[in-house]
Each structure stands twice: as C-alpha cells, then as structure tokens.
Amino acid sequence: MRPRTTGAALVALSLLLTPGTAAHAAPGRTADGVPRAVERVARQTLPAGDGWASEGPGTTGGAAAGPDQVHLVRSRADLVRALGGDNATNKSNATPKVIVVDGVVDGFAADDGGLRGCADLADPEYSLPAYLAAYDPAVWGMVPPTGPLEAARVRSVANQTRQTQINVGPNTTIVGRRGAVLTGLTLMIDGASNVIVRNLTFDDARDCFPAWSPTDGATGNWNSQYDQVSVRRSEHVWVDHNTFTDGDNPDSAQPVYFGRPYQVHDGSLDITHTASLVTVSYNRFVGRDKLMLIGSSNTVGPDVGRLKVTLHHNLFDRVLQRLPRVRFGQVDVYNNWYRLAGDDFAYAIGVGVQSAAYVENNYFTLGVGIAPADLLYDWGGTAVTTRGNWVDADRALPRPVDLVAAYNATHDPDLGGDAGWTPALRAPQAVPAPLVPLVVGPFAGAGRLPL
C-alpha cells in the first residue's frame, strides 16, 4: 500500500509518481505521434481511495487502450475522430482510448480549419436586435418568450450544439500537453462512465444565443446553455489538474439588456441528471461566475442516493457562486483554497434540497466586504457538516471558523451542523487548513503534470 502524504512536498512528489498503466513503454512515439513518456502519464488511473470516483472498480479511463487508440489531436476535427469519428454517435463509443491534446482546439472550427462565428450558426430567421425588440418586457411583459423569434433562437441553439458540444464516450482519457487549451466548446460526458479529464485549460464556452427568462428571479435573467464540462448520467469520472476560465471574454464585459447582464456563460463543471462517483481534484477555477452545480432540480426522484462527489485540493480564485451548489448528494469538500473577492460575490457553498455536504479543512481568503457568514447559502437544505476550516479576512491573523455558526448568527432559519455521514475515501488524507495554500497554490491547475 502506498503511504499517505501529509506535507506539501510529499503531495507534489506523489503527483509525479502516481502509478498507472504503463504499457507500450518502448522508446520513441506511438503510431499517432504521442511521445512514450507522455503516453505513460496519459495512461495513469485514479489512485485507490481517491474520492468517490475510486469506489468499487475505480476509474481507469482509457488506460486499457490498444496501440491504435492512443491519439494526438490538434483540432476539433482531430478530437471528434479520436473520440470515434462521428460527434453525433461518439457518446456510445466504449472502445478504450487515450487522447492527448496538443495546442489549442477551438470548438468553433470547421472541418476545413476555418473558424465559424455566431452569425454562421444563427438560424436565418433569428437576430438579436429583433429578439430584443420583440421580447422587451415593456412590450412583451414578464412572461416567457414564445412565437417565431423564440423558435428561431431554439433552432440556432441546436445548430451551436451540433458544432460546439463534443460528445465523449465511456472508457476515455483526455489529457493535455503543456499549454493545451479547449476553447469555445463543451465536453459532454453523458451516459459515458469511466472517463478521465486532466491537464487542460477550458476557455470561454460561450453561448451565442442566450435565453431571456423573465420569471427567473424578481426581474428576470439571461441564461446560457453551455458548460465547459458537463457530467450527466455517468459514474466513475475523474476531473484533475485542469484550469477553467472565461479568458478574454469575461461576463463582466457583456452588455446589459432588459436591465440584466447578457449572460453568455454557464457552469465550469456541472454534475447532474443522476451522475455519481466523481472526483474533482487539483483544478483551478479563475474569474468565473457560475462554477459547479451538483444536481439540477429540486424534484425528489432519480437523484436521491446519487450525486456522490469529492472535491479536494482545488483553487477557487475570484469566483462568485456555486463552489459548489449541492442538491441531494453526499459531497465531500476538503482541502480546497477559496480565494474570494469582488462586489459581485454571492456565496461559496450552496446547501440545497436534501444535500449532505461535508466541508472540512478548507482555507478561505476573503476580500473586502466578504464575511464568514456569506460563505454558506441556504437553497432549501437543512444541514451541512463543517469542521476544521480557517478564514483569512479583515487584515487579521488567519483563524479557525465555524461556518455553520457564522451563518446562523445572521440568517434564519438556522442550518443544522450534521449532514449525517462521514467521508471514508480520502487519499491523500486531509492536511490542516493552514497548510492548504502551500499545497494547492503551486500544484492546482493545468500545466502542472509532466506532459
């Protein structure tokens, strides 16, 4: 049995030495041009005991891929071919495969390499100016849009989905070489269990055709469709050492229509629709609004007993909400660094319907105007376990914080402090919260693996 690590240096060493399938170790390159040293890292599997995705058979991704299923990709067309050849049916391709991304892959790229824009994907009967004129609440009222222009928007969304939603099948590993970027696309892991995604930067998964939802909130909201990574109806998924960002197209730069920001981005990593047994480790989430939705509906039904997710050693850097927002699931949140700032910050951990989050040994660095009482938000839940967390705020010395007590002191109704379970799958073990920045800062995000 491998020793469990407790210090920053040993954690770093373990990242480099994580065991994995290392077949085809001859010198040189694979038939598709992947260096053998890169292939060895790309075939790594989730270590035993590392979060919910390690339960049972664990998560191996494409480690069993044959020599002809180790692919080097440099374009959207390459990526679709490596995943099986047809984006519409790739989600059912269960052949074990390892995909190594080299460079920038743009979801808006046509097969001939040219870039398509939003205008190229728009239905002929859709235009944003016409949509704004037709559904202005002063004209249309505060009811959902209907009619030809809304139908044209929906057709436009279908066009974009075919272009920028990349469907991933079971038994797949996708890893990036240093500097690899997936921009303008969604990795859709839907009904595709045993998937590993590592060492990639996800950039600007923008929606060309956001929907106006006048009944969302008191004054309505614009809502977009595309996550950077979406996990649905899948088990045994490991998302590790990635960076999630909006790049040079932040939400703060979008215009305001109908008095609300024109929201062109959705989540970074949403885990919904009965997905379960997911480990999210050593990722960096930078400058985004909505990050991670675990459970998409308050309806009591198929999600009960599902949505089991572990989040450890992630950096949440200047992000605003859903860090994560949880419904139903037993979600283990430990040893993450929350570096929070900005006037638009909403909350960190959302306690939703029948949620059971266990929040332990996290470190919260809080900017001006953010208090410990702001870190939890009650979305219809009743209890959350919080232990060993620390806060660094108000230019005072870092100190332990009882997140439930801080929340209850300023909010009604109170949240209970016992989520009803104790995590068992923790390798590496939790380190004390004051050490978390030393471990997470240098090692979270893309570009940290030897690829």
GROMACS .gro file of C-alpha atoms in nm:
model
  451
    1MET     CA    1   0.000   0.000   0.000
    2ARG     CA    2   0.132   0.343  -0.090
    3PRO     CA    3   0.198   0.570   0.210
    4ARG     CA    4  -0.046   0.856   0.258
    5THR     CA    5   0.105   1.201   0.227
    6THR     CA    6   0.056   1.490   0.467
    7GLY     CA    7   0.302   1.757   0.355
    8ALA     CA    8   0.322   1.982   0.051
    9ALA     CA    9   0.649   1.833  -0.076
   10LEU     CA   10   0.526   1.476  -0.050
   11VAL     CA   11   0.199   1.567  -0.217
   12ALA     CA   12   0.394   1.713  -0.509
   13LEU     CA   13   0.608   1.400  -0.532
   14SER     CA   14   0.303   1.176  -0.527
   15LEU     CA   15   0.155   1.366  -0.821
   16LEU     CA   16   0.457   1.289  -1.032
   17LEU     CA   17   0.481   0.927  -0.921
   18THR     CA   18   0.111   0.831  -0.928
   19PRO     CA   19   0.102   0.472  -1.057
   20GLY     CA   20  -0.080   0.400  -1.377
   21THR     CA   21  -0.091   0.154  -1.660
   22ALA     CA   22   0.236   0.189  -1.845
   23ALA     CA   23   0.212  -0.046  -2.140
   24HIS     CA   24   0.393   0.020  -2.468
   25ALA     CA   25   0.693   0.169  -2.289
   26ALA     CA   26   0.934   0.130  -2.582
   27PRO     CA   27   1.137   0.438  -2.676
   28GLY     CA   28   1.009   0.686  -2.931
   29ARG     CA   29   0.649   0.765  -3.012
   30THR     CA   30   0.320   0.593  -3.071
   31ALA     CA   31   0.192   0.544  -3.423
   32ASP     CA   32  -0.006   0.869  -3.388
   33GLY     CA   33   0.294   1.068  -3.267
   34VAL     CA   34   0.247   1.071  -2.888
   35PRO     CA   35   0.585   1.058  -2.709
   36ARG     CA   36   0.615   0.744  -2.497
   37ALA     CA   37   0.687   0.944  -2.183
   38VAL     CA   38   0.365   1.141  -2.238
   39GLU     CA   39   0.174   0.822  -2.306
   40ARG     CA   40   0.283   0.675  -1.972
   41VAL     CA   41   0.141   0.974  -1.784
   42ALA     CA   42  -0.171   0.979  -2.003
   43ARG     CA   43  -0.246   0.618  -1.909
   44GLN     CA   44  -0.245   0.690  -1.536
   45THR     CA   45  -0.553   0.582  -1.343
   46LEU     CA   46  -0.720   0.729  -1.037
   47PRO     CA   47  -0.529   0.617  -0.724
   48ALA     CA   48  -0.707   0.383  -0.485
   49GLY     CA   49  -0.913   0.561  -0.222
   50ASP     CA   50  -0.903   0.898  -0.401
   51GLY     CA   51  -1.257   1.022  -0.351
   52TRP     CA   52  -1.591   0.890  -0.462
   53ALA     CA   53  -1.469   0.802  -0.814
   54SER     CA   54  -1.241   0.538  -0.658
   55GLU     CA   55  -1.531   0.340  -0.511
   56GLY     CA   56  -1.572  -0.016  -0.636
   57PRO     CA   57  -1.376  -0.079  -0.957
   58GLY     CA   58  -1.232   0.272  -0.951
   59THR     CA   59  -1.173   0.493  -1.253
   60THR     CA   60  -0.930   0.386  -1.524
   61GLY     CA   61  -1.047   0.588  -1.824
   62GLY     CA   62  -0.870   0.475  -2.139
   63ALA     CA   63  -0.577   0.304  -1.965
   64ALA     CA   64  -0.656  -0.024  -2.145
   65ALA     CA   65  -0.640   0.140  -2.490
   66GLY     CA   66  -0.472  -0.058  -2.763
   67PRO     CA   67  -0.181   0.090  -2.960
   68ASP     CA   68  -0.416   0.215  -3.233
   69GLN     CA   69  -0.631   0.401  -2.978
   70VAL     CA   70  -0.366   0.643  -2.847
   71HIS     CA   71  -0.434   0.967  -3.033
   72LEU     CA   72  -0.264   1.304  -3.071
   73VAL     CA   73  -0.514   1.581  -3.154
   74ARG     CA   74  -0.459   1.941  -3.259
   75SER     CA   75  -0.804   2.044  -3.389
   76ARG     CA   76  -1.174   1.995  -3.334
   77ALA     CA   77  -1.183   1.754  -3.629
   78ASP     CA   78  -0.896   1.554  -3.478
   79LEU     CA   79  -1.077   1.539  -3.143
   80VAL     CA   80  -1.402   1.414  -3.298
   81ARG     CA   81  -1.213   1.148  -3.496
   82ALA     CA   82  -1.023   1.033  -3.187
   83LEU     CA   83  -1.348   1.001  -2.993
   84GLY     CA   84  -1.491   0.770  -3.259
   85GLY     CA   85  -1.542   0.965  -3.581
   86ASP     CA   86  -1.898   1.095  -3.559
   87ASN     CA   87  -1.983   1.357  -3.297
   88ALA     CA   88  -2.349   1.258  -3.301
   89THR     CA   89  -2.275   0.898  -3.201
   90ASN     CA   90  -1.940   0.918  -3.021
   91LYS     CA   91  -2.113   0.914  -2.681
   92SER     CA   92  -2.177   0.541  -2.729
   93ASN     CA   93  -1.822   0.453  -2.838
   94ALA     CA   94  -1.698   0.244  -2.545
   95THR     CA   95  -1.364   0.146  -2.701
   96PRO     CA   96  -1.085   0.231  -2.452
   97LYS     CA   97  -0.897   0.534  -2.586
   98VAL     CA   98  -0.633   0.782  -2.476
   99ILE     CA   99  -0.647   1.128  -2.633
  100VAL     CA  100  -0.358   1.371  -2.593
  101VAL     CA  101  -0.439   1.734  -2.681
  102ASP     CA  102  -0.152   1.941  -2.818
  103GLY     CA  103  -0.210   2.316  -2.868
  104VAL     CA  104  -0.542   2.497  -2.899
  105VAL     CA  105  -0.858   2.314  -3.005
  106ASP     CA  106  -1.140   2.554  -3.095
  107GLY     CA  107  -1.498   2.427  -3.084
  108PHE     CA  108  -1.600   2.681  -3.349
  109ALA     CA  109  -1.354   2.538  -3.604
  110ALA     CA  110  -1.498   2.388  -3.922
  111ASP     CA  111  -1.360   2.063  -4.060
  112ASP     CA  112  -1.152   2.260  -4.312
  113GLY     CA  113  -0.987   2.451  -4.024
  114GLY     CA  114  -1.169   2.781  -4.073
  115LEU     CA  115  -1.343   2.938  -3.774
  116ARG     CA  116  -1.719   2.978  -3.767
  117GLY     CA  117  -1.882   3.266  -3.582
  118CYS     CA  118  -2.216   3.306  -3.410
  119ALA     CA  119  -2.362   3.453  -3.729
  120ASP     CA  120  -2.273   3.133  -3.914
  121LEU     CA  121  -2.469   2.926  -3.662
  122ALA     CA  122  -2.774   3.152  -3.639
  123ASP     CA  123  -3.099   3.039  -3.795
  124PRO     CA  124  -3.191   3.265  -4.091
  125GLU     CA  125  -3.496   3.390  -3.902
  126TYR     CA  126  -3.304   3.489  -3.586
  127SER     CA  127  -3.134   3.815  -3.500
  128LEU     CA  128  -3.052   3.955  -3.158
  129PRO     CA  129  -3.184   4.308  -3.236
  130ALA     CA  130  -3.517   4.161  -3.345
  131TYR     CA  131  -3.527   3.937  -3.038
  132LEU     CA  132  -3.461   4.231  -2.805
  133ALA     CA  133  -3.731   4.438  -2.973
  134ALA     CA  134  -3.989   4.159  -2.960
  135TYR     CA  135  -3.938   4.045  -2.601
  136ASP     CA  136  -3.863   4.372  -2.425
  137PRO     CA  137  -4.064   4.343  -2.101
  138ALA     CA  138  -4.205   4.688  -2.165
  139VAL     CA  139  -4.365   4.544  -2.481
  140TRP     CA  140  -4.396   4.171  -2.420
  141GLY     CA  141  -4.448   4.167  -2.044
  142MET     CA  142  -4.288   3.937  -1.786
  143VAL     CA  143  -4.390   3.610  -1.946
  144PRO     CA  144  -4.165   3.359  -2.124
  145PRO     CA  145  -4.094   3.431  -2.492
  146THR     CA  146  -4.295   3.238  -2.748
  147GLY     CA  147  -4.351   3.267  -3.119
  148PRO     CA  148  -4.137   3.267  -3.435
  149LEU     CA  149  -3.836   3.454  -3.297
  150GLU     CA  150  -3.805   3.231  -2.993
  151ALA     CA  151  -3.842   2.926  -3.217
  152ALA     CA  152  -3.565   3.064  -3.439
  153ARG     CA  153  -3.344   3.111  -3.131
  154VAL     CA  154  -3.406   2.749  -3.030
  155ARG     CA  155  -3.309   2.631  -3.379
  156SER     CA  156  -2.994   2.843  -3.354
  157VAL     CA  157  -2.908   2.676  -3.023
  158ALA     CA  158  -2.945   2.337  -3.191
  159ASN     CA  159  -2.701   2.449  -3.461
  160GLN     CA  160  -2.448   2.555  -3.199
  161THR     CA  161  -2.493   2.234  -3.001
  162ARG     CA  162  -2.401   2.027  -3.305
  163GLN     CA  163  -2.091   2.243  -3.353
  164THR     CA  164  -1.952   2.309  -3.004
  165GLN     CA  165  -2.082   2.026  -2.783
  166ILE     CA  166  -1.824   1.747  -2.810
  167ASN     CA  167  -1.964   1.412  -2.702
  168VAL     CA  168  -1.737   1.180  -2.502
  169GLY     CA  169  -1.789   0.804  -2.478
  170PRO     CA  170  -1.709   0.559  -2.196
  171ASN     CA  171  -1.357   0.435  -2.116
  172THR     CA  172  -1.190   0.756  -2.231
  173THR     CA  173  -0.893   0.956  -2.108
  174ILE     CA  174  -0.840   1.309  -2.241
  175VAL     CA  175  -0.522   1.484  -2.126
  176GLY     CA  176  -0.344   1.798  -2.239
  177ARG     CA  177   0.020   1.859  -2.305
  178ARG     CA  178   0.161   2.177  -2.153
  179GLY     CA  179  -0.030   2.473  -2.299
  180ALA     CA  180  -0.323   2.265  -2.428
  181VAL     CA  181  -0.649   2.463  -2.447
  182LEU     CA  182  -1.006   2.362  -2.529
  183THR     CA  183  -1.183   2.685  -2.619
  184GLY     CA  184  -1.540   2.757  -2.723
  185LEU     CA  185  -1.660   2.404  -2.658
  186THR     CA  186  -1.832   2.178  -2.407
  187LEU     CA  187  -1.706   1.833  -2.319
  188MET     CA  188  -2.031   1.642  -2.276
  189ILE     CA  189  -1.990   1.327  -2.065
  190ASP     CA  190  -2.346   1.192  -2.080
  191GLY     CA  191  -2.414   0.826  -2.014
  192ALA     CA  192  -2.039   0.769  -2.052
  193SER     CA  193  -1.888   0.617  -1.740
  194ASN     CA  194  -1.519   0.565  -1.666
  195VAL     CA  195  -1.381   0.894  -1.802
  196ILE     CA  196  -1.066   1.088  -1.705
  197VAL     CA  197  -1.006   1.455  -1.798
  198ARG     CA  198  -0.669   1.606  -1.698
  199ASN     CA  199  -0.423   1.889  -1.754
  200LEU     CA  200  -0.640   2.102  -1.986
  201THR     CA  201  -0.734   2.468  -1.988
  202PHE     CA  202  -1.103   2.521  -2.062
  203ASP     CA  203  -1.162   2.867  -2.205
  204ASP     CA  204  -1.476   3.062  -2.299
  205ALA     CA  205  -1.751   2.806  -2.363
  206ARG     CA  206  -1.975   3.087  -2.482
  207ASP     CA  207  -2.340   3.067  -2.579
  208CYS     CA  208  -2.420   3.259  -2.897
  209PHE     CA  209  -2.793   3.258  -2.825
  210PRO     CA  210  -2.876   3.309  -2.454
  211ALA     CA  211  -3.239   3.276  -2.348
  212TRP     CA  212  -3.434   3.553  -2.178
  213SER     CA  213  -3.608   3.407  -1.870
  214PRO     CA  214  -3.837   3.678  -1.726
  215THR     CA  215  -3.957   3.457  -1.440
  216ASP     CA  216  -3.602   3.375  -1.319
  217GLY     CA  217  -3.574   3.593  -1.009
  218ALA     CA  218  -3.759   3.913  -0.934
  219THR     CA  219  -3.653   4.094  -1.252
  220GLY     CA  220  -3.568   3.810  -1.490
  221ASN     CA  221  -3.230   3.685  -1.613
  222TRP     CA  222  -3.043   3.586  -1.924
  223ASN     CA  223  -2.944   3.219  -1.914
  224SER     CA  224  -2.691   3.034  -2.124
  225GLN     CA  225  -2.675   2.665  -2.204
  226TYR     CA  226  -2.314   2.551  -2.234
  227ASP     CA  227  -2.092   2.429  -1.951
  228GLN     CA  228  -1.721   2.379  -2.003
  229VAL     CA  229  -1.752   2.020  -1.880
  230SER     CA  230  -2.090   1.856  -1.820
  231VAL     CA  231  -2.122   1.519  -1.643
  232ARG     CA  232  -2.465   1.357  -1.675
  233ARG     CA  233  -2.592   1.003  -1.619
  234SER     CA  234  -2.233   0.885  -1.573
  235GLU     CA  235  -2.027   0.720  -1.299
  236HIS     CA  236  -1.655   0.698  -1.224
  237VAL     CA  237  -1.536   1.030  -1.363
  238TRP     CA  238  -1.206   1.193  -1.258
  239VAL     CA  239  -1.150   1.563  -1.341
  240ASP     CA  240  -0.799   1.657  -1.235
  241HIS     CA  241  -0.540   1.936  -1.281
  242ASN     CA  242  -0.748   2.150  -1.518
  243THR     CA  243  -0.795   2.527  -1.537
  244PHE     CA  244  -1.136   2.680  -1.603
  245THR     CA  245  -1.157   3.041  -1.725
  246ASP     CA  246  -1.353   3.276  -1.950
  247GLY     CA  247  -1.027   3.409  -2.090
  248ASP     CA  248  -1.058   3.746  -2.262
  249ASN     CA  249  -1.440   3.724  -2.278
  250PRO     CA  250  -1.550   3.764  -1.912
  251ASP     CA  251  -1.911   3.804  -1.811
  252SER     CA  252  -1.824   4.144  -1.667
  253ALA     CA  253  -1.760   4.269  -2.023
  254GLN     CA  254  -2.103   4.167  -2.157
  255PRO     CA  255  -2.373   4.424  -2.230
  256VAL     CA  256  -2.688   4.475  -2.024
  257TYR     CA  257  -3.025   4.406  -2.186
  258PHE     CA  258  -3.363   4.442  -2.014
  259GLY     CA  259  -3.174   4.565  -1.709
  260ARG     CA  260  -2.986   4.235  -1.665
  261PRO     CA  261  -2.635   4.123  -1.771
  262TYR     CA  262  -2.634   3.935  -2.100
  263GLN     CA  263  -2.509   3.603  -1.959
  264VAL     CA  264  -2.314   3.407  -2.224
  265HIS     CA  265  -2.150   3.151  -1.992
  266ASP     CA  266  -2.296   2.874  -1.780
  267GLY     CA  267  -2.106   2.642  -1.544
  268SER     CA  268  -1.746   2.531  -1.533
  269LEU     CA  269  -1.820   2.174  -1.428
  270ASP     CA  270  -2.180   2.068  -1.370
  271ILE     CA  271  -2.261   1.721  -1.235
  272THR     CA  272  -2.630   1.647  -1.286
  273HIS     CA  273  -2.900   1.408  -1.408
  274THR     CA  274  -2.819   1.115  -1.173
  275ALA     CA  275  -2.441   1.131  -1.227
  276SER     CA  276  -2.239   0.996  -0.936
  277LEU     CA  277  -1.898   0.875  -0.816
  278VAL     CA  278  -1.699   1.175  -0.935
  279THR     CA  279  -1.364   1.303  -0.803
  280VAL     CA  280  -1.264   1.665  -0.878
  281SER     CA  281  -0.904   1.732  -0.771
  282TYR     CA  282  -0.630   1.992  -0.815
  283ASN     CA  283  -0.829   2.214  -1.054
  284ARG     CA  284  -0.808   2.592  -1.078
  285PHE     CA  285  -1.126   2.795  -1.134
  286VAL     CA  286  -1.043   3.155  -1.222
  287GLY     CA  287  -1.258   3.468  -1.252
  288ARG     CA  288  -1.587   3.296  -1.336
  289ASP     CA  289  -1.945   3.342  -1.215
  290LYS     CA  290  -2.127   3.005  -1.201
  291LEU     CA  291  -1.895   2.715  -1.131
  292MET     CA  292  -2.034   2.384  -1.017
  293LEU     CA  293  -2.393   2.268  -0.996
  294ILE     CA  294  -2.433   1.926  -0.835
  295GLY     CA  295  -2.793   1.827  -0.905
  296SER     CA  296  -3.003   2.031  -1.144
  297SER     CA  297  -3.353   2.010  -0.999
  298ASN     CA  298  -3.525   2.025  -0.660
  299THR     CA  299  -3.759   1.745  -0.768
  300VAL     CA  300  -3.728   1.445  -0.538
  301GLY     CA  301  -3.673   1.145  -0.764
  302PRO     CA  302  -3.387   0.974  -0.951
  303ASP     CA  303  -3.113   1.193  -0.798
  304VAL     CA  304  -3.179   1.060  -0.448
  305GLY     CA  305  -2.886   0.839  -0.348
  306ARG     CA  306  -2.679   0.967  -0.640
  307LEU     CA  307  -2.457   1.276  -0.694
  308LYS     CA  308  -2.172   1.144  -0.477
  309VAL     CA  309  -1.882   1.379  -0.546
  310THR     CA  310  -1.544   1.456  -0.387
  311LEU     CA  311  -1.375   1.797  -0.427
  312HIS     CA  312  -1.021   1.824  -0.293
  313HIS     CA  313  -0.718   2.049  -0.345
  314ASN     CA  314  -0.895   2.282  -0.588
  315LEU     CA  315  -0.834   2.658  -0.609
  316PHE     CA  316  -1.143   2.880  -0.636
  317ASP     CA  317  -0.990   3.212  -0.740
  318ARG     CA  318  -1.205   3.528  -0.763
  319VAL     CA  319  -1.518   3.330  -0.848
  320LEU     CA  320  -1.870   3.420  -0.748
  321GLN     CA  321  -2.106   3.131  -0.674
  322ARG     CA  322  -2.175   2.755  -0.685
  323LEU     CA  323  -1.847   2.647  -0.524
  324PRO     CA  324  -2.037   2.408  -0.533
  325ARG     CA  325  -2.417   2.429  -0.508
  326VAL     CA  326  -2.540   2.088  -0.394
  327ARG     CA  327  -2.869   1.902  -0.413
  328PHE     CA  328  -2.927   1.550  -0.274
  329GLY     CA  329  -2.567   1.427  -0.296
  330GLN     CA  330  -2.313   1.325  -0.034
  331VAL     CA  331  -2.044   1.573  -0.136
  332ASP     CA  332  -1.702   1.576   0.033
  333VAL     CA  333  -1.536   1.921   0.015
  334TYR     CA  334  -1.192   1.914   0.177
  335ASN     CA  335  -0.856   2.089   0.149
  336ASN     CA  336  -0.970   2.345  -0.108
  337TRP     CA  337  -0.845   2.703  -0.117
  338TYR     CA  338  -1.112   2.968  -0.165
  339ARG     CA  339  -0.953   3.300  -0.267
  340LEU     CA  340  -1.264   3.517  -0.290
  341ALA     CA  341  -1.307   3.884  -0.378
  342GLY     CA  342  -1.530   4.125  -0.568
  343ASP     CA  343  -1.853   4.317  -0.522
  344ASP     CA  344  -2.050   4.051  -0.712
  345PHE     CA  345  -1.951   3.760  -0.489
  346ALA     CA  346  -2.267   3.568  -0.393
  347TYR     CA  347  -2.172   3.264  -0.181
  348ALA     CA  348  -1.936   2.968  -0.175
  349ILE     CA  349  -2.126   2.653  -0.080
  350GLY     CA  350  -2.494   2.620  -0.159
  351VAL     CA  351  -2.688   2.392   0.076
  352GLY     CA  352  -2.969   2.262  -0.141
  353VAL     CA  353  -3.261   2.024  -0.108
  354GLN     CA  354  -3.167   1.703   0.078
  355SER     CA  355  -2.798   1.785   0.032
  356ALA     CA  356  -2.533   1.630   0.257
  357ALA     CA  357  -2.213   1.829   0.214
  358TYR     CA  358  -1.915   1.757   0.440
  359VAL     CA  359  -1.688   2.064   0.440
  360GLU     CA  360  -1.357   2.009   0.617
  361ASN     CA  361  -1.013   2.171   0.642
  362ASN     CA  362  -1.067   2.430   0.371
  363TYR     CA  363  -0.894   2.768   0.370
  364PHE     CA  364  -1.091   3.085   0.288
  365THR     CA  365  -0.907   3.404   0.191
  366LEU     CA  366  -1.172   3.677   0.190
  367GLY     CA  367  -1.155   4.013   0.017
  368VAL     CA  368  -1.308   4.338   0.138
  369GLY     CA  369  -1.679   4.313   0.209
  370ILE     CA  370  -1.695   3.933   0.230
  371ALA     CA  371  -1.762   3.786   0.576
  372PRO     CA  372  -1.761   3.425   0.703
  373ALA     CA  373  -2.140   3.450   0.727
  374ASP     CA  374  -2.152   3.488   0.347
  375LEU     CA  375  -1.983   3.156   0.267
  376LEU     CA  376  -2.288   2.931   0.302
  377TYR     CA  377  -2.623   2.982   0.133
  378ASP     CA  378  -2.948   2.803   0.209
  379TRP     CA  379  -3.107   2.676  -0.112
  380GLY     CA  380  -3.363   2.465   0.072
  381GLY     CA  381  -3.130   2.234   0.262
  382THR     CA  382  -3.130   2.167   0.632
  383ALA     CA  383  -2.778   2.068   0.740
  384VAL     CA  384  -2.411   2.077   0.646
  385THR     CA  385  -2.109   1.942   0.835
  386THR     CA  386  -1.825   2.195   0.864
  387ARG     CA  387  -1.505   2.110   1.051
  388GLY     CA  388  -1.150   2.241   1.069
  389ASN     CA  389  -1.197   2.531   0.826
  390TRP     CA  390  -0.994   2.853   0.853
  391VAL     CA  391  -1.056   3.207   0.736
  392ASP     CA  392  -0.812   3.485   0.648
  393ALA     CA  393  -1.007   3.812   0.643
  394ASP     CA  394  -1.026   4.169   0.767
  395ARG     CA  395  -0.646   4.205   0.771
  396ALA     CA  396  -0.646   3.996   1.088
  397LEU     CA  397  -0.446   3.684   1.160
  398PRO     CA  398  -0.588   3.368   0.999
  399ARG     CA  399  -0.815   3.187   1.240
  400PRO     CA  400  -1.047   2.884   1.265
  401VAL     CA  401  -1.407   2.947   1.165
  402ASP     CA  402  -1.728   2.759   1.238
  403LEU     CA  403  -1.910   2.817   0.908
  404VAL     CA  404  -2.248   2.698   1.036
  405ALA     CA  405  -2.233   2.916   1.348
  406ALA     CA  406  -2.126   3.218   1.139
  407TYR     CA  407  -2.415   3.163   0.900
  408ASN     CA  408  -2.673   3.103   1.172
  409ALA     CA  409  -2.571   3.420   1.357
  410THR     CA  410  -2.708   3.636   1.075
  411HIS     CA  411  -2.962   3.415   0.892
  412ASP     CA  412  -3.292   3.242   0.961
  413PRO     CA  413  -3.381   2.963   0.964
  414ASP     CA  414  -3.072   2.802   1.112
  415LEU     CA  415  -2.881   2.526   0.937
  416GLY     CA  416  -2.803   2.210   1.129
  417GLY     CA  417  -2.440   2.108   1.173
  418ASP     CA  418  -2.460   1.734   1.096
  419ALA     CA  419  -2.501   1.619   0.736
  420GLY     CA  420  -2.540   1.261   0.854
  421TRP     CA  421  -2.232   1.088   0.713
  422THR     CA  422  -1.852   1.080   0.734
  423PRO     CA  423  -1.627   1.052   0.426
  424ALA     CA  424  -1.405   0.745   0.405
  425LEU     CA  425  -1.243   0.774   0.061
  426ARG     CA  426  -0.965   1.025   0.118
  427ALA     CA  427  -0.626   0.961  -0.038
  428PRO     CA  428  -0.443   1.188   0.012
  429GLN     CA  429  -0.566   1.246   0.365
  430ALA     CA  430  -0.676   1.594   0.465
  431VAL     CA  431  -0.399   1.826   0.583
  432PRO     CA  432  -0.469   2.100   0.839
  433ALA     CA  433  -0.634   2.402   0.677
  434PRO     CA  434  -0.339   2.643   0.730
  435LEU     CA  435  -0.126   2.421   0.503
  436VAL     CA  436  -0.377   2.420   0.218
  437PRO     CA  437  -0.243   2.725   0.027
  438LEU     CA  438   0.105   2.572   0.034
  439VAL     CA  439  -0.025   2.258  -0.135
  440VAL     CA  440  -0.294   2.397  -0.365
  441GLY     CA  441  -0.124   2.715  -0.486
  442PRO     CA  442   0.174   2.553  -0.661
  443PHE     CA  443   0.005   2.234  -0.779
  444ALA     CA  444  -0.357   2.309  -0.881
  445GLY     CA  445  -0.444   2.376  -1.242
  446ALA     CA  446  -0.330   2.280  -1.590
  447GLY     CA  447   0.037   2.262  -1.677
  448ARG     CA  448   0.143   2.100  -1.350
  449LEU     CA  449   0.168   1.743  -1.477
  450PRO     CA  450   0.481   1.622  -1.661
  451LEU     CA  451   0.324   1.629  -2.007
   0.00000   0.00000   0.00000
